[in-house]
PDB file of C-alpha atoms in Angstrom:
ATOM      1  CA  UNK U   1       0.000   0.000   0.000  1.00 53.00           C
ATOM      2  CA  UNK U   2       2.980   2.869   0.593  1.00 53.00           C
ATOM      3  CA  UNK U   3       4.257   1.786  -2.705  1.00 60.00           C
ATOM      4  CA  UNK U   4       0.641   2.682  -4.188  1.00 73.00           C
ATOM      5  CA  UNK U   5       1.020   6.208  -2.536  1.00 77.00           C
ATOM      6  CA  UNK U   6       4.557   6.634  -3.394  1.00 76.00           C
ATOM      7  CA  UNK U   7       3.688   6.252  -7.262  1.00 76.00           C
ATOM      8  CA  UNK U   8       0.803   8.139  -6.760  1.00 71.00           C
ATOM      9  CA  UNK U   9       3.122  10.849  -5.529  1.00 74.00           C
ATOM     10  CA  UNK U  10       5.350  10.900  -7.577  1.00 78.00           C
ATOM     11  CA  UNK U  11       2.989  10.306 -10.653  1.00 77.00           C
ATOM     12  CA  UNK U  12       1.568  13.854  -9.159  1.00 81.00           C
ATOM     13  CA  UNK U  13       4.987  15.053  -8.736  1.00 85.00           C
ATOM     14  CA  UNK U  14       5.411  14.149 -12.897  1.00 87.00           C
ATOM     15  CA  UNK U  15       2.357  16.186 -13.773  1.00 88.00           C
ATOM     16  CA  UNK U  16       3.218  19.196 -11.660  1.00 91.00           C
ATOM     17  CA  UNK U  17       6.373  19.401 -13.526  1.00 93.00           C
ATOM     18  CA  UNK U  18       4.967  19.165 -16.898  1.00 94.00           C
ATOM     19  CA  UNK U  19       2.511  21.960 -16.152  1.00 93.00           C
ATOM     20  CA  UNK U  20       5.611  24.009 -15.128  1.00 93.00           C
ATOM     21  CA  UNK U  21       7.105  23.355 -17.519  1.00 95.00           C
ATOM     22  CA  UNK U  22       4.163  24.358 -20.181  1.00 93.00           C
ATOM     23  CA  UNK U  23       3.878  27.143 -17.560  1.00 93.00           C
ATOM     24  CA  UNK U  24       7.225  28.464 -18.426  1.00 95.00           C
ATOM     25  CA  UNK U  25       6.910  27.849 -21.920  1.00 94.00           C
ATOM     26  CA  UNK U  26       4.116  29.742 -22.363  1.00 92.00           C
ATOM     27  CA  UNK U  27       5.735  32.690 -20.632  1.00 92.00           C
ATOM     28  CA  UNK U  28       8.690  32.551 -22.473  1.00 93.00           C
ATOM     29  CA  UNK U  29       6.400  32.951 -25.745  1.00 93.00           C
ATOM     30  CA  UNK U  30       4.606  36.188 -24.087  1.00 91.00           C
ATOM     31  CA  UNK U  31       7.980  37.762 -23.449  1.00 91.00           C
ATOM     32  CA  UNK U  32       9.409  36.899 -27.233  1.00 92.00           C
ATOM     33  CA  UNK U  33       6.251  39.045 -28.117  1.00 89.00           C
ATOM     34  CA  UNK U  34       7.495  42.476 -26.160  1.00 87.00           C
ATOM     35  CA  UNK U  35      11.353  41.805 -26.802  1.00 90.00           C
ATOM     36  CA  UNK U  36      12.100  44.322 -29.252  1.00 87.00           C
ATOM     37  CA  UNK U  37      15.314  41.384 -30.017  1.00 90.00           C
ATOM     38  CA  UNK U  38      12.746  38.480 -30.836  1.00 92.00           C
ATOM     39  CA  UNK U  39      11.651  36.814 -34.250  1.00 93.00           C
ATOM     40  CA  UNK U  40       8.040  37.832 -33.194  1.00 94.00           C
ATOM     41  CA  UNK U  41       8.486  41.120 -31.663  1.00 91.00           C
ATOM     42  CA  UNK U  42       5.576  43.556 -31.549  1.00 89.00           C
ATOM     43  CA  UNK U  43       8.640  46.705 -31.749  1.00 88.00           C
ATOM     44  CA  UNK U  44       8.716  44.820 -35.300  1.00 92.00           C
ATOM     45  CA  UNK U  45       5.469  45.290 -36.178  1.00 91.00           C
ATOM     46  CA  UNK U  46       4.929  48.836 -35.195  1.00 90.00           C
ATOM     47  CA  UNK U  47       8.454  49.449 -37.259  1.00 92.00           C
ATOM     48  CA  UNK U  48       6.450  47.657 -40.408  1.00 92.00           C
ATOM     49  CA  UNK U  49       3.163  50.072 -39.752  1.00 89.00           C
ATOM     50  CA  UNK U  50       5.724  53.475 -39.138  1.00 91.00           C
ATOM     51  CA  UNK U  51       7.577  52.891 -42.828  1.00 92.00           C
ATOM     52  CA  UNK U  52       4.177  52.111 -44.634  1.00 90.00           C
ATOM     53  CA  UNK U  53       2.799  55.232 -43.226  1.00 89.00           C
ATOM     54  CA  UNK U  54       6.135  57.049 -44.295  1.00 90.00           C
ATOM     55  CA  UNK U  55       5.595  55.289 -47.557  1.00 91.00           C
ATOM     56  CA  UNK U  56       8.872  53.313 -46.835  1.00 94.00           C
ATOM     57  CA  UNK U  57       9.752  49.562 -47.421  1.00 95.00           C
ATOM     58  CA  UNK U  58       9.090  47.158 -44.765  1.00 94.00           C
ATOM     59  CA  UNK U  59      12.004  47.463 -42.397  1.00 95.00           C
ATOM     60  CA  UNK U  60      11.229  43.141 -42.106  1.00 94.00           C
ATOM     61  CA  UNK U  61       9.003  40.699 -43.962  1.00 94.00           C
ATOM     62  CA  UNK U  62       5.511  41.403 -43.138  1.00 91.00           C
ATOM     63  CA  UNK U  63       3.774  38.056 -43.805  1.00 92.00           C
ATOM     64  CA  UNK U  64       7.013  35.735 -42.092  1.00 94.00           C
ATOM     65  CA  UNK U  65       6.400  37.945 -39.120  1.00 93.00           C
ATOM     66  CA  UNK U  66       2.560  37.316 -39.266  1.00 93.00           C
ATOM     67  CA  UNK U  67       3.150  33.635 -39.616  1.00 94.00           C
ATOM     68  CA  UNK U  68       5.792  33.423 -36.688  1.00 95.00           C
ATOM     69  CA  UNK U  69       3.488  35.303 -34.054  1.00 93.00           C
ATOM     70  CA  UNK U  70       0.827  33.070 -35.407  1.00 93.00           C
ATOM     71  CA  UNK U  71       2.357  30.256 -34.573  1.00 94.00           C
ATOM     72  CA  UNK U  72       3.381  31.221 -31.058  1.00 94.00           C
ATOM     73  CA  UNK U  73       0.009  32.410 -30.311  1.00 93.00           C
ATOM     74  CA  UNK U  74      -1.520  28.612 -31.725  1.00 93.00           C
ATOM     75  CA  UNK U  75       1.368  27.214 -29.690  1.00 95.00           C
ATOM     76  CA  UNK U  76       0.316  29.358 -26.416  1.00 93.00           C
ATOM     77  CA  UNK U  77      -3.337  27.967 -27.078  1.00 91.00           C
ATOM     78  CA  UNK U  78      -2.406  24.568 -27.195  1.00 93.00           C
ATOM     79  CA  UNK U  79      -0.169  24.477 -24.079  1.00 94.00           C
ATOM     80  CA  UNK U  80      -3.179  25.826 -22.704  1.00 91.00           C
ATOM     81  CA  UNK U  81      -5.410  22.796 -23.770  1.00 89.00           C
ATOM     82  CA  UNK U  82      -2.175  20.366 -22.597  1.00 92.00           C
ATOM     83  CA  UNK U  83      -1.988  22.026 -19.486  1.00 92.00           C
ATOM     84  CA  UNK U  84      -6.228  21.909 -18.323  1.00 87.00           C
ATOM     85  CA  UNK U  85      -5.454  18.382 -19.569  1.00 88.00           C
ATOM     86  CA  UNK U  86      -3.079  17.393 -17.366  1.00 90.00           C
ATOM     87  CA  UNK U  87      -5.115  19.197 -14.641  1.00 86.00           C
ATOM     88  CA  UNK U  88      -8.459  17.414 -15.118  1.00 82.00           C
ATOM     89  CA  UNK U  89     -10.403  20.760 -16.597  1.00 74.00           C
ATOM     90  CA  UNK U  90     -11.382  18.650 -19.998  1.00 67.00           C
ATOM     91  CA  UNK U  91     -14.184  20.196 -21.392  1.00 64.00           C
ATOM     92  CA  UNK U  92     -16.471  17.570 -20.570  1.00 66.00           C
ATOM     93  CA  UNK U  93     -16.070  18.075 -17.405  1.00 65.00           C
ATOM     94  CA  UNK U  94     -16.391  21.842 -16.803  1.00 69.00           C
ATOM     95  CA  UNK U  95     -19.407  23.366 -15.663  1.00 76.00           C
ATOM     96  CA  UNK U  96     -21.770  26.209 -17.801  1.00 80.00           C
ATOM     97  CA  UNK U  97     -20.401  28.494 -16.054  1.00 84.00           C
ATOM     98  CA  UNK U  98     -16.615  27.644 -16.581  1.00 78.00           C
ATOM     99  CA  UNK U  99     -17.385  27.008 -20.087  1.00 76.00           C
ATOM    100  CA  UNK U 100     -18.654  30.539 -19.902  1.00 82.00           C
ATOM    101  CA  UNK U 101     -15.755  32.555 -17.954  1.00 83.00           C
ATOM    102  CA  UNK U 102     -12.909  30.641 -20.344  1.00 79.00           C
ATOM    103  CA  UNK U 103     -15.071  31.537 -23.486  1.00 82.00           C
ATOM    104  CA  UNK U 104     -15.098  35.426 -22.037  1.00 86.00           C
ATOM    105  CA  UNK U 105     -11.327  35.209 -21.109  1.00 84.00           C
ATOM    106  CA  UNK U 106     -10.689  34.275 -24.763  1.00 83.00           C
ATOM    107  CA  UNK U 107     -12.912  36.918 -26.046  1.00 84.00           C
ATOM    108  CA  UNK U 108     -11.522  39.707 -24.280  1.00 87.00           C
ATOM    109  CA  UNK U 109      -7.484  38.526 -24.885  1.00 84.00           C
ATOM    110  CA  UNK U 110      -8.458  38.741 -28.732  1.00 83.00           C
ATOM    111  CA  UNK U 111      -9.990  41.884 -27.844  1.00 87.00           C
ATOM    112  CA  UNK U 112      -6.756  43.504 -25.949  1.00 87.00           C
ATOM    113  CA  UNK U 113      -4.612  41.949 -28.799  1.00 85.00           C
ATOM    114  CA  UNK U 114      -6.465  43.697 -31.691  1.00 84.00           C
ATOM    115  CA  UNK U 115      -6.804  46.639 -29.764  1.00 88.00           C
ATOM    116  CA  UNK U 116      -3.102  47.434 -29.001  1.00 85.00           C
ATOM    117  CA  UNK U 117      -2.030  46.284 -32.759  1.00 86.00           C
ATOM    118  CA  UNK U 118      -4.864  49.190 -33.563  1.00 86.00           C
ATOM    119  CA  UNK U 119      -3.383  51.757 -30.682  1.00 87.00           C
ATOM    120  CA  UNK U 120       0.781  51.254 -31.745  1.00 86.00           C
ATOM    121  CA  UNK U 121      -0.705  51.588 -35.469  1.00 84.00           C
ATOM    122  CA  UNK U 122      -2.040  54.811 -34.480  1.00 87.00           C
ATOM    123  CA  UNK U 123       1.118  56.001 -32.229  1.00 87.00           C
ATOM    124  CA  UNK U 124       3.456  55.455 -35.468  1.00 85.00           C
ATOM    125  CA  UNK U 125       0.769  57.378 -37.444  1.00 84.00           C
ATOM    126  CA  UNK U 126       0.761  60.189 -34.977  1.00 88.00           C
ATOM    127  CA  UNK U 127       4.681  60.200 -35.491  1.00 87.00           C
ATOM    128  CA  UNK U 128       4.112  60.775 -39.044  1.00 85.00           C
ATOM    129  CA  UNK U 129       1.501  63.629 -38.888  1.00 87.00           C
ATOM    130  CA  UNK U 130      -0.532  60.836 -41.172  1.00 87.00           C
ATOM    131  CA  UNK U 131      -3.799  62.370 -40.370  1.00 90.00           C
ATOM    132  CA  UNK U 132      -5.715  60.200 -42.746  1.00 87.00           C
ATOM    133  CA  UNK U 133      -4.445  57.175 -41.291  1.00 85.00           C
ATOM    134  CA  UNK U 134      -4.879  58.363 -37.768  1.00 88.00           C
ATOM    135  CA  UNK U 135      -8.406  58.721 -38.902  1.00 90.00           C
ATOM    136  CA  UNK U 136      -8.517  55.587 -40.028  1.00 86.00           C
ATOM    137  CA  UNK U 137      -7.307  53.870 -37.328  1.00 86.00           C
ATOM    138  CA  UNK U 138     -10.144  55.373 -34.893  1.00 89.00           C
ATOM    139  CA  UNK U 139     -12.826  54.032 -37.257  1.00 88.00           C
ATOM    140  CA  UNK U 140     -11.175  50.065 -36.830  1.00 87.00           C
ATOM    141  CA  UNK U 141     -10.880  50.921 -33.065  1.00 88.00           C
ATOM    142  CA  UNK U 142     -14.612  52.156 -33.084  1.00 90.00           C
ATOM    143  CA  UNK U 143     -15.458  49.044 -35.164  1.00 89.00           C
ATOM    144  CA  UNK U 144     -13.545  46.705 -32.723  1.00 85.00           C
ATOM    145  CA  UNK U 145     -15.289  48.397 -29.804  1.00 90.00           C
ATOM    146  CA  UNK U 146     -18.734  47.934 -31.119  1.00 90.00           C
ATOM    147  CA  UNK U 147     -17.923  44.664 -32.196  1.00 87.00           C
ATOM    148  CA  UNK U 148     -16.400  43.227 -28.935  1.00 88.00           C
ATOM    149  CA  UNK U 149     -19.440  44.813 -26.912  1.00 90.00           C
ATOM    150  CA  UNK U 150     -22.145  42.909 -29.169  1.00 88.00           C
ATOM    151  CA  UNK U 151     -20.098  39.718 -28.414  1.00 87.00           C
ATOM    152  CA  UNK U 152     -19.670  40.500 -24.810  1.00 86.00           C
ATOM    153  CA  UNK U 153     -23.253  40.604 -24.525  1.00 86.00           C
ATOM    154  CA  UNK U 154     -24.615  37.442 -26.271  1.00 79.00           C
TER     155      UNK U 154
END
């Protein structure tokens, strides 16, 4: 019987560390996004949207760097899905009312996302004097607004 609780320990001890470690993965991905020295930097992207508006070439390939923070961001979402695995939160087994909170949480992450792509857009505009984008930019932030609050109520 102490053998059965020392696996059972140490089988708990295993899983622990593999959330960590998922854990730390996924924070390592979050910082590659605001370290101006990363492949998926967002300094990167707001250099791309400051030399369009200057009518410049791309300072770095738009669509790799799409693809790359892409692919973190799928990778973040399924280290998410490994780690409520590992935890027991399958989606069979959560509640209405967890289904409802994660489906918010998701909601309002793509929400902050869009909006700060939007609001650095507009910063490198501002640096410009592009008024026309400027104005452009508040429309898709008043768009993303009205959108997000329709979603937020269904």
């Amino acid at each position: 019987m102490a053998e059965t609780t020392e696996q059972a320990a140490s089988a708990a001890d295993a899983t622990r560390e593999q959330i960590a470690q998922k854990e730390q993965e996924i924070a390592d991905l979050r910082c590659a996004f605001a370290h101006p020295a990363s492949d998926i930097a967002d300094y990167k992207v707001a250099r791309i949207y400051e030399a369009r508006i200057n009518a410049e070439p791309d300072p770095y390939s738009a669509d790799d760097l799409i693809a790359k923070r892409q692919a973190a961001r799928d990778r973040i979402d399924t280290l998410k899905k490994e780690i409520r695995k590992l935890r027991g939160e399958d989606e069979e087994t959560l509640s209405d009312e967890e289904k409802k909170a994660r489906t918010l949480n998701e909601l309002d992450t793509g929400y902050e996302r869009a909006k700060n792509q939007i609001l650095m857009a507009y910063v490198a505009a501002v640096m410009a004097d592009d008024t026309d984008t400027q104005t452009s930019l508040k429309a898709q932030l008043k768009e993303l607004d009205t959108d997000y609050d329709t979603q937020r109520k269904e």
